[in-house]
Short mmCIF file of C-alpha atoms (C1' of nucleotides) in Angstrom, two decimals:
data_model
loop_
_atom_site.label_atom_id
_atom_site.label_comp_id
_atom_site.label_asym_id
_atom_site.label_seq_id
_atom_site.Cartn_x
_atom_site.Cartn_y
_atom_site.Cartn_z
CA MET A 220 -19.96 12.17 8.05
CA GLN A 221 -22.96 13.21 10.08
CA ASN A 222 -23.36 14.82 13.44
CA ILE A 223 -19.75 15.75 13.87
CA SER A 224 -18.06 19.11 13.59
CA GLU A 225 -16.30 20.13 10.42
CA GLU A 226 -12.95 20.19 12.19
CA LYS A 227 -13.43 16.64 13.41
CA CYS A 228 -14.64 15.53 10.01
CA LYS A 229 -11.50 16.81 8.33
CA LEU A 230 -9.29 15.13 10.90
CA VAL A 231 -11.20 11.89 10.40
CA GLU A 232 -10.51 12.01 6.68
CA GLU A 233 -6.84 12.77 7.22
CA LEU A 234 -6.32 10.16 9.95
CA GLY A 235 -8.38 7.64 8.03
CA LEU A 236 -6.19 7.98 4.97
CA ASN A 237 -3.14 7.57 7.14
CA PHE A 238 -4.40 4.34 8.75
CA GLU A 239 -5.45 3.08 5.36
CA GLU A 240 -1.93 3.53 4.03
CA LYS A 241 0.11 2.49 7.03
CA HIS A 242 -1.90 -0.55 8.03
CA ASN A 243 -3.29 -1.50 4.66
CA LEU A 244 -6.91 -1.09 5.68
CA PRO A 245 -9.93 -0.46 3.44
CA PRO A 246 -10.92 3.23 3.44
CA LEU A 247 -14.03 2.68 5.53
CA ALA A 248 -12.08 0.79 8.19
CA GLY A 249 -9.59 3.64 8.37
CA ARG A 250 -12.37 6.17 8.86
CA ILE A 251 -14.16 4.11 11.49
CA TYR A 252 -10.94 3.76 13.41
CA ALA A 253 -10.26 7.49 13.15
CA VAL A 254 -13.75 8.30 14.42
CA MET A 255 -13.09 6.20 17.50
CA ILE A 256 -9.65 7.70 18.15
CA LEU A 257 -11.13 11.19 18.08
CA SER A 258 -14.18 10.49 20.13
CA ASN A 259 -15.29 11.30 23.59
CA VAL A 260 -17.73 8.46 23.78
CA GLU A 261 -16.75 5.26 25.58
CA GLY A 262 -18.19 2.84 23.05
CA HIS A 263 -19.91 3.44 19.74
CA SER A 264 -22.76 1.17 18.76
CA PHE A 265 -23.12 -0.39 15.32
CA GLU A 266 -25.88 2.12 14.61
CA ASP A 267 -23.73 5.08 15.66
CA ILE A 268 -21.07 4.10 13.17
CA ILE A 269 -23.60 3.71 10.36
CA GLU A 270 -24.94 7.19 11.03
CA ILE A 271 -21.57 8.86 11.40
CA THR A 272 -19.96 7.27 8.37
CA CYS A 273 -23.09 7.13 6.18
CA ALA A 274 -22.12 3.62 5.07
CA SER A 275 -24.31 0.55 4.65
CA LYS A 276 -24.98 -2.01 7.37
CA SER A 277 -23.07 -4.67 5.53
CA SER A 278 -19.99 -2.56 4.97
CA VAL A 279 -19.93 -1.40 8.56
CA SER A 280 -20.35 -4.99 9.74
CA THR A 281 -17.49 -6.24 7.59
CA ASN A 282 -15.13 -3.46 8.54
CA LEU A 283 -15.89 -3.51 12.25
CA ASN A 284 -15.19 -7.24 12.27
CA LEU A 285 -11.98 -6.67 10.38
CA LEU A 286 -10.80 -4.09 12.90
CA VAL A 287 -11.71 -6.43 15.77
CA GLN A 288 -9.85 -9.29 14.14
CA LEU A 289 -6.76 -7.13 13.69
CA LYS A 290 -7.12 -6.01 17.32
CA PHE A 291 -7.39 -2.34 16.50
CA ILE A 292 -10.72 -2.24 18.30
CA GLU A 293 -12.65 -4.43 20.71
CA TYR A 294 -16.25 -4.58 21.82
CA PHE A 295 -18.11 -4.85 25.09
CA THR A 296 -21.74 -5.26 26.02
CA LYS A 297 -24.05 -3.71 28.56
CA THR A 298 -26.32 -5.90 30.66
CA GLY A 299 -29.89 -5.77 29.42
CA ASP A 300 -28.81 -4.37 26.06
CA ARG A 301 -28.35 -6.56 23.03
CA LYS A 302 -26.11 -4.11 21.19
CA ARG A 303 -22.38 -4.38 20.93
CA TYR A 304 -20.29 -1.32 21.71
CA PHE A 305 -16.94 -0.77 20.08
CA ARG A 306 -13.88 1.11 21.30
CA THR A 307 -10.23 1.26 20.43
CA THR A 308 -8.11 -1.28 22.23
CA LYS A 309 -5.97 0.44 24.80
CA ASN A 310 -2.78 -0.95 23.34
CA TYR A 311 -3.21 0.07 19.74
CA LEU A 312 -0.05 2.18 19.91
CA ARG A 313 1.88 -0.86 20.97
CA ILE A 314 0.42 -2.82 18.08
CA THR A 315 1.46 -0.06 15.71
CA LEU A 316 4.99 0.00 17.09
CA GLU A 317 5.25 -3.76 16.92
CA GLU A 318 4.14 -3.62 13.29
CA TYR A 319 6.86 -1.05 12.62
CA LEU A 320 9.42 -3.23 14.35
CA GLU A 321 8.48 -6.22 12.27
CA SER A 322 8.74 -4.26 9.05
CA ILE A 323 12.11 -2.76 10.04
CA GLU A 324 13.44 -6.20 10.90
CA LYS A 325 12.31 -7.50 7.55
CA GLU A 326 13.98 -4.65 5.73
CA LEU A 327 17.20 -4.91 7.73
CA ASN A 328 17.29 -8.57 6.86
CA LEU A 329 16.84 -7.83 3.17
CA VAL A 330 19.53 -5.16 3.15
CA LYS A 331 21.95 -7.60 4.74
CA LYS A 332 21.03 -10.24 2.18
CA VAL A 333 21.55 -7.80 -0.69
CA ASN A 334 24.86 -6.63 0.73
CA SER A 335 26.18 -10.13 1.06
CA PHE A 336 24.83 -11.18 -2.34
CA ASN A 337 26.57 -8.27 -4.03
CA LYS A 338 29.72 -8.85 -2.01
CA GLU A 339 29.88 -12.36 -3.39
CA HIS A 340 28.58 -11.90 -6.92
CA ASN A 341 29.30 -8.29 -7.84
CA PRO A 342 32.40 -7.45 -5.82
CA GLU A 343 33.39 -4.27 -7.67
CA LYS A 344 29.85 -2.91 -7.44
CA PHE A 345 29.76 -3.80 -3.75
CA LYS A 346 33.01 -1.97 -3.09
CA LYS A 347 31.72 1.16 -4.80
CA ASN A 348 28.51 1.21 -2.78
CA LYS A 349 29.90 -0.20 0.45
CA ASN A 350 29.70 2.97 2.51
CA LEU A 351 26.14 3.65 1.49
CA GLY A 352 25.05 0.12 2.18
CA LEU A 353 26.62 0.22 5.59
CA ILE A 354 25.15 3.60 6.47
CA PHE A 355 21.73 2.28 5.59
CA GLN A 356 22.27 -0.86 7.60
CA GLU A 357 23.45 1.22 10.56
CA TYR A 358 20.41 3.45 10.29
CA LEU A 359 18.05 0.48 10.30
CA THR A 360 19.84 -1.04 13.30
CA THR A 361 19.59 2.18 15.29
CA GLN A 362 15.94 2.45 14.42
CA LYS A 363 15.31 -1.10 15.49
CA GLU A 364 16.92 -0.48 18.86
CA ASN A 365 14.98 2.72 19.26
CA LEU A 366 11.75 0.88 18.58
CA GLU A 367 12.60 -1.85 21.04
CA THR A 368 13.25 0.59 23.88
CA THR A 369 10.07 2.48 23.05
CA ILE A 370 8.08 -0.72 23.22
CA GLN A 371 9.74 -1.51 26.55
CA LYS A 372 8.66 1.89 27.83
CA MET A 373 5.12 1.16 26.75
CA ILE A 374 5.12 -2.16 28.52
CA MET A 375 6.10 -0.29 31.69
CA PHE A 376 2.70 1.38 31.48
CA LYS A 377 1.12 -2.03 31.15
CA LYS A 378 -1.36 -1.51 33.94
CA GLU A 379 -2.79 1.45 32.14
CA LEU A 380 -2.64 -0.36 28.84
CA ASP A 381 -4.10 -3.78 29.36
CA MET B 24 12.98 -14.82 -14.90
CA GLN B 25 15.38 -16.10 -17.48
CA ASN B 26 19.15 -16.43 -17.54
CA ILE B 27 19.63 -15.78 -13.85
CA SER B 28 20.43 -18.18 -11.04
CA GLU B 29 17.72 -19.51 -8.79
CA GLU B 30 19.19 -17.72 -5.80
CA LYS B 31 19.11 -14.40 -7.61
CA CYS B 32 15.62 -15.07 -8.90
CA LYS B 33 14.32 -15.61 -5.37
CA LEU B 34 16.01 -12.47 -4.12
CA VAL B 35 14.51 -10.53 -7.02
CA GLU B 36 11.02 -11.68 -6.04
CA GLU B 37 11.59 -10.81 -2.39
CA LEU B 38 13.19 -7.44 -3.05
CA GLY B 39 10.64 -6.66 -5.73
CA LEU B 40 7.77 -7.23 -3.35
CA ASN B 41 9.47 -5.01 -0.81
CA PHE B 42 9.91 -2.12 -3.26
CA GLU B 43 6.37 -2.58 -4.45
CA GLU B 44 5.09 -2.16 -0.90
CA LYS B 45 7.41 0.52 0.39
CA HIS B 46 7.39 2.77 -2.64
CA ASN B 47 3.99 1.92 -4.03
CA LEU B 48 5.31 0.60 -7.32
CA PRO B 49 3.61 -1.82 -9.75
CA PRO B 50 4.96 -5.37 -9.35
CA LEU B 51 6.92 -5.29 -12.58
CA ALA B 52 8.61 -2.01 -11.67
CA GLY B 53 9.63 -3.51 -8.33
CA ARG B 54 11.14 -6.55 -10.04
CA ILE B 55 12.99 -4.50 -12.64
CA TYR B 56 14.47 -2.36 -9.92
CA ALA B 57 15.47 -5.43 -7.93
CA VAL B 58 17.17 -6.95 -10.97
CA MET B 59 19.28 -3.83 -11.35
CA ILE B 60 20.18 -3.66 -7.66
CA LEU B 61 21.42 -7.23 -7.77
CA SER B 62 23.29 -7.03 -11.01
CA ASN B 63 26.86 -6.91 -12.01
CA VAL B 64 26.20 -5.28 -15.32
CA GLU B 65 26.67 -1.55 -15.68
CA GLY B 66 23.57 -0.85 -17.71
CA HIS B 67 20.79 -3.14 -18.85
CA SER B 68 19.26 -2.57 -22.23
CA PHE B 69 15.52 -2.55 -22.88
CA GLU B 70 15.91 -5.97 -24.51
CA ASP B 71 17.78 -7.37 -21.50
CA ILE B 72 14.96 -6.42 -19.20
CA ILE B 73 12.35 -7.98 -21.48
CA GLU B 74 14.28 -11.25 -21.52
CA ILE B 75 15.00 -11.34 -17.80
CA THR B 76 11.51 -10.44 -16.66
CA CYS B 77 9.61 -12.21 -19.47
CA ALA B 78 7.30 -9.22 -19.75
CA SER B 79 5.96 -7.51 -22.86
CA LYS B 80 7.64 -4.59 -24.61
CA SER B 81 4.85 -2.22 -23.66
CA SER B 82 4.90 -3.14 -19.99
CA VAL B 83 8.66 -2.87 -19.79
CA SER B 84 8.54 0.50 -21.54
CA THR B 85 5.91 1.87 -19.18
CA ASN B 86 7.63 0.66 -16.05
CA LEU B 87 11.13 1.72 -17.05
CA ASN B 88 9.82 5.20 -17.76
CA LEU B 89 8.03 5.22 -14.41
CA LEU B 90 11.25 4.30 -12.59
CA VAL B 91 13.15 6.98 -14.48
CA GLN B 92 10.51 9.56 -13.67
CA LEU B 93 10.68 8.67 -9.97
CA LYS B 94 14.47 8.84 -10.18
CA PHE B 95 14.98 5.26 -9.05
CA ILE B 96 16.92 4.60 -12.23
CA GLU B 97 18.51 6.62 -15.00
CA TYR B 98 19.71 5.83 -18.49
CA PHE B 99 22.77 6.53 -20.56
CA THR B 100 23.74 5.90 -24.16
CA LYS B 101 26.79 4.63 -25.97
CA THR B 102 28.11 6.43 -29.03
CA GLY B 103 27.20 4.62 -32.21
CA ASP B 104 24.49 2.62 -30.44
CA ARG B 105 20.87 3.60 -30.58
CA LYS B 106 19.91 1.66 -27.46
CA ARG B 107 19.32 3.14 -24.06
CA TYR B 108 21.00 1.53 -21.09
CA PHE B 109 19.47 1.69 -17.64
CA ARG B 110 21.07 1.58 -14.20
CA THR B 111 20.09 2.49 -10.66
CA THR B 112 20.74 6.08 -9.72
CA LYS B 113 23.61 6.25 -7.32
CA ASN B 114 21.58 8.05 -4.67
CA TYR B 115 18.59 5.77 -4.46
CA LEU B 116 19.28 5.14 -0.78
CA ARG B 117 19.07 8.83 -0.13
CA ILE B 118 15.78 8.99 -1.98
CA THR B 119 14.48 6.16 0.17
CA LEU B 120 15.58 7.87 3.37
CA GLU B 121 14.08 11.16 2.29
CA GLU B 122 10.81 9.38 1.59
CA TYR B 123 10.93 7.90 5.08
CA LEU B 124 11.62 11.30 6.57
CA GLU B 125 8.67 12.82 4.80
CA SER B 126 6.36 10.08 5.99
CA ILE B 127 7.62 10.36 9.58
CA GLU B 128 7.11 14.10 9.54
CA LYS B 129 3.59 13.63 8.30
CA GLU B 130 2.81 11.11 10.99
CA LEU B 131 4.39 13.19 13.76
CA ASN B 132 2.27 16.08 12.63
CA LEU B 133 -0.87 13.97 12.74
CA VAL B 134 -0.11 12.62 16.20
CA LYS B 135 0.35 16.15 17.49
CA LYS B 136 -2.93 17.20 15.88
CA VAL B 137 -4.75 14.25 17.45
CA ASN B 138 -3.21 14.91 20.84
CA SER B 139 -4.25 18.54 20.81
CA PHE B 140 -7.71 17.74 19.44
CA ASN B 141 -8.33 15.23 22.21
CA LYS B 142 -6.86 17.57 24.81
CA GLU B 143 -9.42 20.16 23.82
CA HIS B 144 -12.47 18.05 23.05
CA ASN B 145 -12.06 14.85 25.08
CA PRO B 146 -10.05 15.95 28.09
CA GLU B 147 -10.65 12.90 30.27
CA LYS B 148 -9.75 10.56 27.41
CA PHE B 149 -6.65 12.61 26.74
CA LYS B 150 -5.58 12.42 30.38
CA LYS B 151 -5.93 8.67 30.38
CA ASN B 152 -3.83 8.20 27.26
CA LYS B 153 -1.44 11.07 27.80
CA ASN B 154 1.62 8.99 28.60
CA LEU B 155 1.14 6.76 25.60
CA GLY B 156 0.58 9.67 23.27
CA LEU B 157 3.71 11.37 24.53
CA ILE B 158 5.83 8.22 24.28
CA PHE B 159 4.73 7.83 20.67
CA GLN B 160 5.45 11.45 19.92
CA GLU B 161 8.88 11.12 21.52
CA TYR B 162 9.58 8.00 19.49
CA LEU B 163 8.68 9.75 16.25
CA THR B 164 10.82 12.74 17.14
CA THR B 165 13.85 10.58 17.87
CA GLN B 166 13.33 8.74 14.64
CA LYS B 167 13.09 11.95 12.71
CA GLU B 168 16.37 13.18 14.18
CA ASN B 169 17.99 9.85 13.46
CA LEU B 170 16.90 10.07 9.85
CA GLU B 171 18.16 13.61 9.51
CA THR B 172 21.65 12.71 10.73
CA THR B 173 21.72 9.65 8.49
CA ILE B 174 20.85 11.77 5.48
CA GLN B 175 23.58 14.19 6.50
CA LYS B 176 26.05 11.31 6.58
CA MET B 177 24.98 10.30 3.11
CA ILE B 178 25.46 13.79 1.80
CA MET B 179 29.02 13.64 3.11
CA PHE B 180 29.63 10.92 0.55
CA LYS B 181 28.20 13.17 -2.12
CA LYS B 182 31.18 12.87 -4.39
CA GLU B 183 30.71 9.14 -4.56
CA LEU B 184 26.97 9.56 -4.87
CA ASP B 185 26.32 12.17 -7.48
"C1'" DG C 188 12.69 4.74 -51.41
"C1'" DT C 189 11.96 0.21 -48.27
"C1'" DA C 190 13.20 -2.62 -44.31
"C1'" DT C 191 14.78 -2.96 -39.74
"C1'" DT C 192 15.56 -1.53 -35.06
"C1'" DG C 193 14.25 0.56 -30.70
"C1'" DG C 194 10.83 2.02 -28.35
"C1'" DT C 195 5.92 4.44 -27.36
"C1'" DT C 196 0.96 4.76 -27.27
"C1'" DC C 197 -3.59 3.05 -27.09
"C1'" DG C 198 -7.56 -0.06 -26.31
"C1'" DG C 199 -8.95 -3.66 -23.92
"C1'" DA C 200 -8.87 -7.98 -20.95
"C1'" DA C 201 -8.25 -10.09 -16.38
"C1'" DA C 202 -7.95 -9.72 -11.61
"C1'" DC C 203 -8.72 -7.43 -7.52
"C1'" DT C 204 -10.99 -4.16 -4.12
"C1'" DA C 205 -14.58 -1.71 -1.74
"C1'" DC C 206 -18.94 -1.16 -1.29
"C1'" DC C 207 -23.97 -1.85 -1.61
"C1'" DG C 208 -28.72 -4.00 -1.11
"C1'" DA C 209 -31.40 -7.93 -0.32
"C1'" DA C 210 -32.07 -11.99 1.89
"C1'" DC C 211 -31.06 -14.19 5.85
"C1'" DT C 212 -30.31 -15.74 11.01
"C1'" DA C 213 -30.67 -15.64 15.84
"C1'" DA C 214 -32.25 -13.52 19.89
"C1'" DT C 215 -35.73 -10.82 22.17
"C1'" DT C 216 -40.38 -8.76 22.74
"C1'" DA C 217 -45.21 -8.48 22.34
"C1'" DT D 251 -46.81 -17.32 17.37
"C1'" DA D 252 -45.70 -12.98 15.06
"C1'" DA D 253 -42.95 -8.90 14.95
"C1'" DT D 254 -38.85 -6.40 15.97
"C1'" DT D 255 -34.04 -5.80 16.68
"C1'" DA D 256 -29.11 -6.52 15.82
"C1'" DG D 257 -26.18 -8.00 12.94
"C1'" DT D 258 -24.19 -11.43 9.08
"C1'" DT D 259 -23.73 -13.43 4.57
"C1'" DC D 260 -24.00 -13.47 -0.31
"C1'" DG D 261 -24.17 -11.88 -5.12
"C1'" DG D 262 -23.27 -8.36 -7.86
"C1'" DT D 263 -21.48 -3.88 -9.53
"C1'" DA D 264 -18.37 -0.02 -10.16
"C1'" DG D 265 -13.80 1.43 -10.02
"C1'" DT D 266 -8.94 0.54 -10.16
"C1'" DT D 267 -4.63 -1.74 -11.31
"C1'" DT D 268 -1.60 -4.31 -14.13
"C1'" DC D 269 -0.51 -6.14 -17.95
"C1'" DC D 270 -0.74 -7.46 -22.91
"C1'" DG D 271 -0.83 -7.13 -28.12
"C1'" DA D 272 -1.37 -4.38 -32.09
"C1'" DA D 273 -0.67 -0.37 -34.27
"C1'" DC D 274 2.26 3.19 -34.52
"C1'" DC D 275 6.46 6.51 -34.84
"C1'" DA D 276 11.19 7.95 -35.53
"C1'" DA D 277 15.79 6.95 -36.63
"C1'" DT D 278 19.06 4.27 -38.99
"C1'" DA D 279 20.54 0.67 -42.54
"C1'" DC D 280 20.18 -1.15 -47.01
#
DNA sequence: GTATTGGTTCGGAAACTACCGAACTAATTA
DNA sequence: TAATTAGTTCGGTAGTTTCCGAACCAATAC
């Protein structure tokens, strides 16, 4: 990490790790994304990212393209300038929330499947764990609803977002 | 997967993958855990698991011990029988929820840090994204509270659980 | 004692991931 | 046309993960 304050550098590492885990990104992609989240600049060039992250051209190329493909970032150009400039997409929070929603739905589905499988095949086990299973199912349902309303709220800010 | 129905086998794969992802377990550990969740039997022996999963002694040993260490499963013995028998711990749902809570707290913390960093260092960017940042923070807070009450509910069933 | 049972430990193989450097392409400039 | 710029593609390497088999250990059975 070059040319950035120590405070920022630490936050980049921390945020980067978080993105890496939560979105299953390679470490470098997580760091690049963190740099952009924490930056003043409207648009980092390819070169900027190489300098800041101290990574090779090829790695930066691969990871920038990955982030673009996953819609975490986007690029724009300036007339009379061959470079591409990258910035976070304005709706990355919505993407994150939608990812959460998807994963919650998947899990809720699984829990229901397990509950009904055990109900049918292991009735005495099901009875014993019924309350727990239902509490978990209830929790997931609440969370799903919560996510849906949050996403609705975000869409209300659409003009700002898109 | 031997000696289990096709339906169960499919569910084991699906559940196993889910545990693998959500709890960062090796594939075999995820499958073993899934087998136990979906089973009638009160206590699988070491041998049982080897047969069902078609994995080697050493792998089964390693992964059973991992699951025990992480408190996903526990073992008991029968008098006059040298074998160990494994079963899911009765509070694995609580463990899962507590893991969620921890990860939400971490993320909420990070979001706050990012918000205050941007407020200080990139004020115009912060202004532009303020509403989104706050909506996200609000969402995380609600979710955290939701989790806390759910865990409380679970603790109310303590007698059944522990 | 010796054999068997139940399980652990260790070394290594196979597969996967993340990154790098070198060679390359395609567009622009001189 | 030659050189430069901006970025991509490819082959390979280092590190990590997951699993296996073989050797091993400790307790019981013969």
